[in-house]
């Protein structure tokens, strides 16, 4: 394995980090800062009145790893509304996606958080590929899995995406009509962020040298050479990175949110697939489901949420800008609690009595 540490500019090195969040590969166990979760399929844990079960499901030839969250008083003889929760790029199901899945399950929903293909405990080779359209397919498969459960009402399924997971979920919901309601938290369209930078102000032409470097690396790998990885988030001591990404390092590289399956690695060649992704394109026609968009007023990524709100065809859409909140404030703590307090009634309205 080769990790990229030089040769490209600061902007180019942080290109991957400009759209997503991940964590440092740790040999230690996940810290108590994250909610408990099953360690493998077939295992279960209880958190408060919510039961969390480790499961697997198929995505074509890839075996996906997920956790399903069952609400208080769960009975297999009933049918429940269900929500797919999609994690940030580079993250895993046990982090902020699992936290939101837990909070929504406590409100009576069946929820599913899963690792993207090629990431975490899910299968897929090579490891650490970041291909947004493959992740859209992951969402389709997660909906397939839920729809086949006898205790899920397939007519009352929703989706929630966090950070890069939002752009993936928006893209999926345009063509996955089984998703009846959609919400985003700290939304990011990874394609737009790759082309325009974290705050949307970088000239897109600056991406061309990066794509030239990717082309050379693809030649190397095609000839049998070693792959190269780049990091999602900067080092904790890096104060030259955008503020949101400095906070992302604080979440993913410390006891606050790190997890051993979240590795802060992405194949360099993934940059070309990210650059070609258009997460919100078509939203003005195809995104018709009820939509709740939650973002922080101090988030450098706020422009994504505003763009989504402006473009979505949904007649029932709401943009909530939380005062004084940053992008990462909504990953955990009080920020996530406040966001969940808005998500629960939204999904109750649109899914509980569908």
mmCIF file with all atom_site columns, N, CA, C and O in Angstrom, residues 186-235:
data_model
loop_
_atom_site.group_PDB
_atom_site.id
_atom_site.type_symbol
_atom_site.label_atom_id
_atom_site.label_alt_id
_atom_site.label_comp_id
_atom_site.label_asym_id
_atom_site.label_entity_id
_atom_site.label_seq_id
_atom_site.pdbx_PDB_ins_code
_atom_site.Cartn_x
_atom_site.Cartn_y
_atom_site.Cartn_z
_atom_site.occupancy
_atom_site.B_iso_or_equiv
_atom_site.pdbx_formal_charge
_atom_site.auth_seq_id
_atom_site.auth_comp_id
_atom_site.auth_asym_id
_atom_site.auth_atom_id
_atom_site.pdbx_PDB_model_num
ATOM 1   N N  . UNK A 1 186 ? -26.471 18.254 7.093   1.00 0.00 ? 186 UNK A N  1
ATOM 2   C CA . UNK A 1 186 ? -25.164 18.740 6.621   1.00 0.00 ? 186 UNK A CA 1
ATOM 3   C C  . UNK A 1 186 ? -24.885 18.217 5.215   1.00 0.00 ? 186 UNK A C  1
ATOM 4   O O  . UNK A 1 186 ? -23.837 17.616 4.940   1.00 0.00 ? 186 UNK A O  1
ATOM 5   N N  . UNK A 1 187 ? -25.807 18.456 4.311   1.00 0.00 ? 187 UNK A N  1
ATOM 6   C CA . UNK A 1 187 ? -25.746 17.860 2.975   1.00 0.00 ? 187 UNK A CA 1
ATOM 7   C C  . UNK A 1 187 ? -24.503 18.284 2.203   1.00 0.00 ? 187 UNK A C  1
ATOM 8   O O  . UNK A 1 187 ? -24.056 19.435 2.292   1.00 0.00 ? 187 UNK A O  1
ATOM 9   N N  . UNK A 1 188 ? -23.981 17.341 1.425   1.00 0.00 ? 188 UNK A N  1
ATOM 10  C CA . UNK A 1 188 ? -22.872 17.592 0.507   1.00 0.00 ? 188 UNK A CA 1
ATOM 11  C C  . UNK A 1 188 ? -23.092 16.762 -0.758  1.00 0.00 ? 188 UNK A C  1
ATOM 12  O O  . UNK A 1 188 ? -23.321 15.557 -0.677  1.00 0.00 ? 188 UNK A O  1
ATOM 13  N N  . UNK A 1 189 ? -23.051 17.425 -1.907  1.00 0.00 ? 189 UNK A N  1
ATOM 14  C CA . UNK A 1 189 ? -22.984 16.748 -3.196  1.00 0.00 ? 189 UNK A CA 1
ATOM 15  C C  . UNK A 1 189 ? -21.496 16.553 -3.484  1.00 0.00 ? 189 UNK A C  1
ATOM 16  O O  . UNK A 1 189 ? -20.780 17.516 -3.782  1.00 0.00 ? 189 UNK A O  1
ATOM 17  N N  . UNK A 1 190 ? -21.015 15.312 -3.375  1.00 0.00 ? 190 UNK A N  1
ATOM 18  C CA . UNK A 1 190 ? -19.577 15.076 -3.473  1.00 0.00 ? 190 UNK A CA 1
ATOM 19  C C  . UNK A 1 190 ? -19.009 15.484 -4.823  1.00 0.00 ? 190 UNK A C  1
ATOM 20  O O  . UNK A 1 190 ? -17.847 15.877 -4.923  1.00 0.00 ? 190 UNK A O  1
ATOM 21  N N  . UNK A 1 191 ? -19.823 15.378 -5.878  1.00 0.00 ? 191 UNK A N  1
ATOM 22  C CA . UNK A 1 191 ? -19.335 15.781 -7.191  1.00 0.00 ? 191 UNK A CA 1
ATOM 23  C C  . UNK A 1 191 ? -19.077 17.271 -7.258  1.00 0.00 ? 191 UNK A C  1
ATOM 24  O O  . UNK A 1 191 ? -18.008 17.722 -7.692  1.00 0.00 ? 191 UNK A O  1
ATOM 25  N N  . UNK A 1 192 ? -20.054 18.057 -6.812  1.00 0.00 ? 192 UNK A N  1
ATOM 26  C CA . UNK A 1 192 ? -19.895 19.514 -6.834  1.00 0.00 ? 192 UNK A CA 1
ATOM 27  C C  . UNK A 1 192 ? -18.737 19.952 -5.952  1.00 0.00 ? 192 UNK A C  1
ATOM 28  O O  . UNK A 1 192 ? -17.978 20.859 -6.304  1.00 0.00 ? 192 UNK A O  1
ATOM 29  N N  . UNK A 1 193 ? -18.586 19.318 -4.787  1.00 0.00 ? 193 UNK A N  1
ATOM 30  C CA . UNK A 1 193 ? -17.500 19.682 -3.879  1.00 0.00 ? 193 UNK A CA 1
ATOM 31  C C  . UNK A 1 193 ? -16.141 19.300 -4.447  1.00 0.00 ? 193 UNK A C  1
ATOM 32  O O  . UNK A 1 193 ? -15.148 20.002 -4.227  1.00 0.00 ? 193 UNK A O  1
ATOM 33  N N  . UNK A 1 194 ? -16.080 18.205 -5.179  1.00 0.00 ? 194 UNK A N  1
ATOM 34  C CA . UNK A 1 194 ? -14.824 17.822 -5.827  1.00 0.00 ? 194 UNK A CA 1
ATOM 35  C C  . UNK A 1 194 ? -14.442 18.835 -6.891  1.00 0.00 ? 194 UNK A C  1
ATOM 36  O O  . UNK A 1 194 ? -13.278 19.213 -7.018  1.00 0.00 ? 194 UNK A O  1
ATOM 37  N N  . UNK A 1 195 ? -15.412 19.300 -7.644  1.00 0.00 ? 195 UNK A N  1
ATOM 38  C CA . UNK A 1 195 ? -15.125 20.242 -8.730  1.00 0.00 ? 195 UNK A CA 1
ATOM 39  C C  . UNK A 1 195 ? -14.897 21.669 -8.223  1.00 0.00 ? 195 UNK A C  1
ATOM 40  O O  . UNK A 1 195 ? -14.108 22.410 -8.801  1.00 0.00 ? 195 UNK A O  1
ATOM 41  N N  . UNK A 1 196 ? -15.602 22.055 -7.143  1.00 0.00 ? 196 UNK A N  1
ATOM 42  C CA . UNK A 1 196 ? -15.601 23.458 -6.725  1.00 0.00 ? 196 UNK A CA 1
ATOM 43  C C  . UNK A 1 196 ? -14.950 23.703 -5.375  1.00 0.00 ? 196 UNK A C  1
ATOM 44  O O  . UNK A 1 196 ? -14.879 24.850 -4.932  1.00 0.00 ? 196 UNK A O  1
ATOM 45  N N  . UNK A 1 197 ? -14.503 22.657 -4.679  1.00 0.00 ? 197 UNK A N  1
ATOM 46  C CA . UNK A 1 197 ? -13.913 22.820 -3.365  1.00 0.00 ? 197 UNK A CA 1
ATOM 47  C C  . UNK A 1 197 ? -14.954 22.816 -2.272  1.00 0.00 ? 197 UNK A C  1
ATOM 48  O O  . UNK A 1 197 ? -16.165 22.915 -2.521  1.00 0.00 ? 197 UNK A O  1
ATOM 49  N N  . UNK A 1 198 ? -14.488 22.702 -1.026  1.00 0.00 ? 198 UNK A N  1
ATOM 50  C CA . UNK A 1 198 ? -15.403 22.545 0.105   1.00 0.00 ? 198 UNK A CA 1
ATOM 51  C C  . UNK A 1 198 ? -16.411 23.682 0.201   1.00 0.00 ? 198 UNK A C  1
ATOM 52  O O  . UNK A 1 198 ? -17.589 23.468 0.461   1.00 0.00 ? 198 UNK A O  1
ATOM 53  N N  . UNK A 1 199 ? -15.963 24.900 0.001   1.00 0.00 ? 199 UNK A N  1
ATOM 54  C CA . UNK A 1 199 ? -16.855 26.044 0.157   1.00 0.00 ? 199 UNK A CA 1
ATOM 55  C C  . UNK A 1 199 ? -17.451 26.518 -1.163  1.00 0.00 ? 199 UNK A C  1
ATOM 56  O O  . UNK A 1 199 ? -18.147 27.530 -1.212  1.00 0.00 ? 199 UNK A O  1
ATOM 57  N N  . UNK A 1 200 ? -17.180 25.791 -2.239  1.00 0.00 ? 200 UNK A N  1
ATOM 58  C CA . UNK A 1 200 ? -17.796 26.082 -3.523  1.00 0.00 ? 200 UNK A CA 1
ATOM 59  C C  . UNK A 1 200 ? -17.212 27.270 -4.257  1.00 0.00 ? 200 UNK A C  1
ATOM 60  O O  . UNK A 1 200 ? -17.833 27.778 -5.195  1.00 0.00 ? 200 UNK A O  1
ATOM 61  N N  . UNK A 1 201 ? -16.011 27.690 -3.887  1.00 0.00 ? 201 UNK A N  1
ATOM 62  C CA . UNK A 1 201 ? -15.433 28.905 -4.460  1.00 0.00 ? 201 UNK A CA 1
ATOM 63  C C  . UNK A 1 201 ? -14.164 28.661 -5.271  1.00 0.00 ? 201 UNK A C  1
ATOM 64  O O  . UNK A 1 201 ? -13.590 29.605 -5.813  1.00 0.00 ? 201 UNK A O  1
ATOM 65  N N  . UNK A 1 202 ? -13.714 27.421 -5.352  1.00 0.00 ? 202 UNK A N  1
ATOM 66  C CA . UNK A 1 202 ? -12.479 27.114 -6.073  1.00 0.00 ? 202 UNK A CA 1
ATOM 67  C C  . UNK A 1 202 ? -12.748 27.012 -7.573  1.00 0.00 ? 202 UNK A C  1
ATOM 68  O O  . UNK A 1 202 ? -13.701 26.347 -7.984  1.00 0.00 ? 202 UNK A O  1
ATOM 69  N N  . UNK A 1 203 ? -11.945 27.678 -8.417  1.00 0.00 ? 203 UNK A N  1
ATOM 70  C CA . UNK A 1 203 ? -12.135 27.539 -9.869  1.00 0.00 ? 203 UNK A CA 1
ATOM 71  C C  . UNK A 1 203 ? -12.069 26.064 -10.284 1.00 0.00 ? 203 UNK A C  1
ATOM 72  O O  . UNK A 1 203 ? -11.142 25.343 -9.896  1.00 0.00 ? 203 UNK A O  1
ATOM 73  N N  . UNK A 1 204 ? -13.038 25.650 -11.062 1.00 0.00 ? 204 UNK A N  1
ATOM 74  C CA . UNK A 1 204 ? -13.087 24.241 -11.434 1.00 0.00 ? 204 UNK A CA 1
ATOM 75  C C  . UNK A 1 204 ? -11.883 23.825 -12.273 1.00 0.00 ? 204 UNK A C  1
ATOM 76  O O  . UNK A 1 204 ? -11.490 22.656 -12.262 1.00 0.00 ? 204 UNK A O  1
ATOM 77  N N  . UNK A 1 205 ? -11.266 24.785 -12.968 1.00 0.00 ? 205 UNK A N  1
ATOM 78  C CA . UNK A 1 205 ? -10.102 24.458 -13.790 1.00 0.00 ? 205 UNK A CA 1
ATOM 79  C C  . UNK A 1 205 ? -8.944  23.933 -12.956 1.00 0.00 ? 205 UNK A C  1
ATOM 80  O O  . UNK A 1 205 ? -8.062  23.236 -13.481 1.00 0.00 ? 205 UNK A O  1
ATOM 81  N N  . UNK A 1 206 ? -8.923  24.248 -11.644 1.00 0.00 ? 206 UNK A N  1
ATOM 82  C CA . UNK A 1 206 ? -7.857  23.753 -10.782 1.00 0.00 ? 206 UNK A CA 1
ATOM 83  C C  . UNK A 1 206 ? -7.905  22.238 -10.609 1.00 0.00 ? 206 UNK A C  1
ATOM 84  O O  . UNK A 1 206 ? -6.942  21.633 -10.147 1.00 0.00 ? 206 UNK A O  1
ATOM 85  N N  . UNK A 1 207 ? -9.016  21.638 -10.991 1.00 0.00 ? 207 UNK A N  1
ATOM 86  C CA . UNK A 1 207 ? -9.133  20.186 -10.881 1.00 0.00 ? 207 UNK A CA 1
ATOM 87  C C  . UNK A 1 207 ? -8.367  19.465 -11.987 1.00 0.00 ? 207 UNK A C  1
ATOM 88  O O  . UNK A 1 207 ? -8.007  18.302 -11.832 1.00 0.00 ? 207 UNK A O  1
ATOM 89  N N  . UNK A 1 208 ? -8.101  20.144 -13.088 1.00 0.00 ? 208 UNK A N  1
ATOM 90  C CA . UNK A 1 208 ? -7.487  19.477 -14.244 1.00 0.00 ? 208 UNK A CA 1
ATOM 91  C C  . UNK A 1 208 ? -6.138  18.845 -13.904 1.00 0.00 ? 208 UNK A C  1
ATOM 92  O O  . UNK A 1 208 ? -5.895  17.665 -14.252 1.00 0.00 ? 208 UNK A O  1
ATOM 93  N N  . UNK A 1 209 ? -5.205  19.541 -13.216 1.00 0.00 ? 209 UNK A N  1
ATOM 94  C CA . UNK A 1 209 ? -3.939  18.867 -12.857 1.00 0.00 ? 209 UNK A CA 1
ATOM 95  C C  . UNK A 1 209 ? -4.145  17.635 -11.979 1.00 0.00 ? 209 UNK A C  1
ATOM 96  O O  . UNK A 1 209 ? -3.378  16.668 -12.072 1.00 0.00 ? 209 UNK A O  1
ATOM 97  N N  . UNK A 1 210 ? -5.154  17.667 -11.131 1.00 0.00 ? 210 UNK A N  1
ATOM 98  C CA . UNK A 1 210 ? -5.456  16.503 -10.298 1.00 0.00 ? 210 UNK A CA 1
ATOM 99  C C  . UNK A 1 210 ? -5.889  15.331 -11.173 1.00 0.00 ? 210 UNK A C  1
ATOM 100 O O  . UNK A 1 210 ? -5.444  14.199 -10.987 1.00 0.00 ? 210 UNK A O  1
ATOM 101 N N  . UNK A 1 211 ? -6.748  15.607 -12.136 1.00 0.00 ? 211 UNK A N  1
ATOM 102 C CA . UNK A 1 211 ? -7.212  14.549 -13.028 1.00 0.00 ? 211 UNK A CA 1
ATOM 103 C C  . UNK A 1 211 ? -6.074  14.024 -13.898 1.00 0.00 ? 211 UNK A C  1
ATOM 104 O O  . UNK A 1 211 ? -6.046  12.826 -14.232 1.00 0.00 ? 211 UNK A O  1
ATOM 105 N N  . UNK A 1 212 ? -5.136  14.887 -14.244 1.00 0.00 ? 212 UNK A N  1
ATOM 106 C CA . UNK A 1 212 ? -3.948  14.422 -14.986 1.00 0.00 ? 212 UNK A CA 1
ATOM 107 C C  . UNK A 1 212 ? -3.134  13.474 -14.117 1.00 0.00 ? 212 UNK A C  1
ATOM 108 O O  . UNK A 1 212 ? -2.630  12.443 -14.591 1.00 0.00 ? 212 UNK A O  1
ATOM 109 N N  . UNK A 1 213 ? -3.004  13.797 -12.843 1.00 0.00 ? 213 UNK A N  1
ATOM 110 C CA . UNK A 1 213 ? -2.272  12.925 -11.926 1.00 0.00 ? 213 UNK A CA 1
ATOM 111 C C  . UNK A 1 213 ? -2.989  11.592 -11.762 1.00 0.00 ? 213 UNK A C  1
ATOM 112 O O  . UNK A 1 213 ? -2.354  10.531 -11.673 1.00 0.00 ? 213 UNK A O  1
ATOM 113 N N  . UNK A 1 214 ? -4.312  11.632 -11.705 1.00 0.00 ? 214 UNK A N  1
ATOM 114 C CA . UNK A 1 214 ? -5.099  10.398 -11.604 1.00 0.00 ? 214 UNK A CA 1
ATOM 115 C C  . UNK A 1 214 ? -4.883  9.540  -12.855 1.00 0.00 ? 214 UNK A C  1
ATOM 116 O O  . UNK A 1 214 ? -4.725  8.311  -12.760 1.00 0.00 ? 214 UNK A O  1
ATOM 117 N N  . UNK A 1 215 ? -4.858  10.179 -14.011 1.00 0.00 ? 215 UNK A N  1
ATOM 118 C CA . UNK A 1 215 ? -4.653  9.442  -15.258 1.00 0.00 ? 215 UNK A CA 1
ATOM 119 C C  . UNK A 1 215 ? -3.305  8.710  -15.234 1.00 0.00 ? 215 UNK A C  1
ATOM 120 O O  . UNK A 1 215 ? -3.201  7.541  -15.637 1.00 0.00 ? 215 UNK A O  1
ATOM 121 N N  . UNK A 1 216 ? -2.260  9.389  -14.760 1.00 0.00 ? 216 UNK A N  1
ATOM 122 C CA . UNK A 1 216 ? -0.942  8.756  -14.670 1.00 0.00 ? 216 UNK A CA 1
ATOM 123 C C  . UNK A 1 216 ? -0.963  7.585  -13.691 1.00 0.00 ? 216 UNK A C  1
ATOM 124 O O  . UNK A 1 216 ? -0.346  6.547  -13.933 1.00 0.00 ? 216 UNK A O  1
ATOM 125 N N  . UNK A 1 217 ? -1.672  7.769  -12.592 1.00 0.00 ? 217 UNK A N  1
ATOM 126 C CA . UNK A 1 217 ? -1.754  6.685  -11.599 1.00 0.00 ? 217 UNK A CA 1
ATOM 127 C C  . UNK A 1 217 ? -2.512  5.489  -12.154 1.00 0.00 ? 217 UNK A C  1
ATOM 128 O O  . UNK A 1 217 ? -2.152  4.345  -11.883 1.00 0.00 ? 217 UNK A O  1
ATOM 129 N N  . UNK A 1 218 ? -3.540  5.732  -12.947 1.00 0.00 ? 218 UNK A N  1
ATOM 130 C CA . UNK A 1 218 ? -4.266  4.618  -13.552 1.00 0.00 ? 218 UNK A CA 1
ATOM 131 C C  . UNK A 1 218 ? -3.351  3.841  -14.500 1.00 0.00 ? 218 UNK A C  1
ATOM 132 O O  . UNK A 1 218 ? -3.409  2.599  -14.578 1.00 0.00 ? 218 UNK A O  1
ATOM 133 N N  . UNK A 1 219 ? -2.491  4.556  -15.237 1.00 0.00 ? 219 UNK A N  1
ATOM 134 C CA . UNK A 1 219 ? -1.508  3.874  -16.095 1.00 0.00 ? 219 UNK A CA 1
ATOM 135 C C  . UNK A 1 219 ? -0.591  2.983  -15.265 1.00 0.00 ? 219 UNK A C  1
ATOM 136 O O  . UNK A 1 219 ? -0.294  1.850  -15.653 1.00 0.00 ? 219 UNK A O  1
ATOM 137 N N  . UNK A 1 220 ? -0.140  3.520  -14.126 1.00 0.00 ? 220 UNK A N  1
ATOM 138 C CA . UNK A 1 220 ? 0.760   2.747  -13.256 1.00 0.00 ? 220 UNK A CA 1
ATOM 139 C C  . UNK A 1 220 ? 0.075   1.475  -12.772 1.00 0.00 ? 220 UNK A C  1
ATOM 140 O O  . UNK A 1 220 ? 0.649   0.381  -12.822 1.00 0.00 ? 220 UNK A O  1
ATOM 141 N N  . UNK A 1 221 ? -1.158  1.601  -12.315 1.00 0.00 ? 221 UNK A N  1
ATOM 142 C CA . UNK A 1 221 ? -1.870  0.441  -11.786 1.00 0.00 ? 221 UNK A CA 1
ATOM 143 C C  . UNK A 1 221 ? -2.228  -0.539 -12.898 1.00 0.00 ? 221 UNK A C  1
ATOM 144 O O  . UNK A 1 221 ? -2.215  -1.757 -12.693 1.00 0.00 ? 221 UNK A O  1
ATOM 145 N N  . UNK A 1 222 ? -2.538  -0.013 -14.097 1.00 0.00 ? 222 UNK A N  1
ATOM 146 C CA . UNK A 1 222 ? -2.846  -0.905 -15.221 1.00 0.00 ? 222 UNK A CA 1
ATOM 147 C C  . UNK A 1 222 ? -1.640  -1.752 -15.606 1.00 0.00 ? 222 UNK A C  1
ATOM 148 O O  . UNK A 1 222 ? -1.784  -2.874 -16.106 1.00 0.00 ? 222 UNK A O  1
ATOM 149 N N  . UNK A 1 223 ? -0.448  -1.211 -15.353 1.00 0.00 ? 223 UNK A N  1
ATOM 150 C CA . UNK A 1 223 ? 0.783   -1.942 -15.666 1.00 0.00 ? 223 UNK A CA 1
ATOM 151 C C  . UNK A 1 223 ? 1.248   -2.812 -14.502 1.00 0.00 ? 223 UNK A C  1
ATOM 152 O O  . UNK A 1 223 ? 2.346   -3.383 -14.555 1.00 0.00 ? 223 UNK A O  1
ATOM 153 N N  . UNK A 1 224 ? 0.411   -2.900 -13.447 1.00 0.00 ? 224 UNK A N  1
ATOM 154 C CA . UNK A 1 224 ? 0.744   -3.760 -12.317 1.00 0.00 ? 224 UNK A CA 1
ATOM 155 C C  . UNK A 1 224 ? 1.374   -3.039 -11.149 1.00 0.00 ? 224 UNK A C  1
ATOM 156 O O  . UNK A 1 224 ? 1.811   -3.680 -10.186 1.00 0.00 ? 224 UNK A O  1
ATOM 157 N N  . UNK A 1 225 ? 1.441   -1.721 -11.200 1.00 0.00 ? 225 UNK A N  1
ATOM 158 C CA . UNK A 1 225 ? 2.037   -0.950 -10.125 1.00 0.00 ? 225 UNK A CA 1
ATOM 159 C C  . UNK A 1 225 ? 1.129   -0.863 -8.909  1.00 0.00 ? 225 UNK A C  1
ATOM 160 O O  . UNK A 1 225 ? -0.046  -1.235 -8.947  1.00 0.00 ? 225 UNK A O  1
ATOM 161 N N  . UNK A 1 226 ? 1.682   -0.341 -7.830  1.00 0.00 ? 226 UNK A N  1
ATOM 162 C CA . UNK A 1 226 ? 0.963   -0.268 -6.555  1.00 0.00 ? 226 UNK A CA 1
ATOM 163 C C  . UNK A 1 226 ? -0.078  0.836  -6.569  1.00 0.00 ? 226 UNK A C  1
ATOM 164 O O  . UNK A 1 226 ? 0.151   1.916  -7.131  1.00 0.00 ? 226 UNK A O  1
ATOM 165 N N  . UNK A 1 227 ? -1.221  0.595  -5.949  1.00 0.00 ? 227 UNK A N  1
ATOM 166 C CA . UNK A 1 227 ? -2.219  1.661  -5.810  1.00 0.00 ? 227 UNK A CA 1
ATOM 167 C C  . UNK A 1 227 ? -1.744  2.722  -4.822  1.00 0.00 ? 227 UNK A C  1
ATOM 168 O O  . UNK A 1 227 ? -0.836  2.481  -4.027  1.00 0.00 ? 227 UNK A O  1
ATOM 169 N N  . UNK A 1 228 ? -2.370  3.878  -4.906  1.00 0.00 ? 228 UNK A N  1
ATOM 170 C CA . UNK A 1 228 ? -2.055  4.992  -4.010  1.00 0.00 ? 228 UNK A CA 1
ATOM 171 C C  . UNK A 1 228 ? -3.331  5.428  -3.316  1.00 0.00 ? 228 UNK A C  1
ATOM 172 O O  . UNK A 1 228 ? -4.399  5.481  -3.932  1.00 0.00 ? 228 UNK A O  1
ATOM 173 N N  . UNK A 1 229 ? -3.209  5.717  -2.026  1.00 0.00 ? 229 UNK A N  1
ATOM 174 C CA . UNK A 1 229 ? -4.346  6.190  -1.248  1.00 0.00 ? 229 UNK A CA 1
ATOM 175 C C  . UNK A 1 229 ? -4.135  7.653  -0.852  1.00 0.00 ? 229 UNK A C  1
ATOM 176 O O  . UNK A 1 229 ? -3.001  8.087  -0.643  1.00 0.00 ? 229 UNK A O  1
ATOM 177 N N  . UNK A 1 230 ? -5.239  8.398  -0.747  1.00 0.00 ? 230 UNK A N  1
ATOM 178 C CA . UNK A 1 230 ? -5.212  9.749  -0.180  1.00 0.00 ? 230 UNK A CA 1
ATOM 179 C C  . UNK A 1 230 ? -6.084  9.754  1.067   1.00 0.00 ? 230 UNK A C  1
ATOM 180 O O  . UNK A 1 230 ? -6.914  8.870  1.272   1.00 0.00 ? 230 UNK A O  1
ATOM 181 N N  . UNK A 1 231 ? -5.897  10.755 1.901   1.00 0.00 ? 231 UNK A N  1
ATOM 182 C CA . UNK A 1 231 ? -6.669  10.877 3.132   1.00 0.00 ? 231 UNK A CA 1
ATOM 183 C C  . UNK A 1 231 ? -7.945  11.675 2.910   1.00 0.00 ? 231 UNK A C  1
ATOM 184 O O  . UNK A 1 231 ? -7.992  12.578 2.067   1.00 0.00 ? 231 UNK A O  1
ATOM 185 N N  . UNK A 1 232 ? -8.953  11.357 3.691   1.00 0.00 ? 232 UNK A N  1
ATOM 186 C CA . UNK A 1 232 ? -10.185 12.130 3.675   1.00 0.00 ? 232 UNK A CA 1
ATOM 187 C C  . UNK A 1 232 ? -10.046 13.424 4.479   1.00 0.00 ? 232 UNK A C  1
ATOM 188 O O  . UNK A 1 232 ? -10.474 14.476 4.042   1.00 0.00 ? 232 UNK A O  1
ATOM 189 N N  . UNK A 1 233 ? -9.526  13.323 5.672   1.00 0.00 ? 233 UNK A N  1
ATOM 190 C CA . UNK A 1 233 ? -9.453  14.492 6.547   1.00 0.00 ? 233 UNK A CA 1
ATOM 191 C C  . UNK A 1 233 ? -8.004  14.802 6.872   1.00 0.00 ? 233 UNK A C  1
ATOM 192 O O  . UNK A 1 233 ? -7.143  13.920 6.858   1.00 0.00 ? 233 UNK A O  1
ATOM 193 N N  . UNK A 1 234 ? -7.702  16.063 7.156   1.00 0.00 ? 234 UNK A N  1
ATOM 194 C CA . UNK A 1 234 ? -6.318  16.449 7.452   1.00 0.00 ? 234 UNK A CA 1
ATOM 195 C C  . UNK A 1 234 ? -5.890  15.994 8.837   1.00 0.00 ? 234 UNK A C  1
ATOM 196 O O  . UNK A 1 234 ? -6.703  15.529 9.641   1.00 0.00 ? 234 UNK A O  1
ATOM 197 N N  . UNK A 1 235 ? -4.607  16.172 9.118   1.00 0.00 ? 235 UNK A N  1
ATOM 198 C CA . UNK A 1 235 ? -4.095  15.860 10.444  1.00 0.00 ? 235 UNK A CA 1
ATOM 199 C C  . UNK A 1 235 ? -4.712  16.809 11.476  1.00 0.00 ? 235 UNK A C  1
ATOM 200 O O  . UNK A 1 235 ? -5.128  17.927 11.160  1.00 0.00 ? 235 UNK A O  1
#
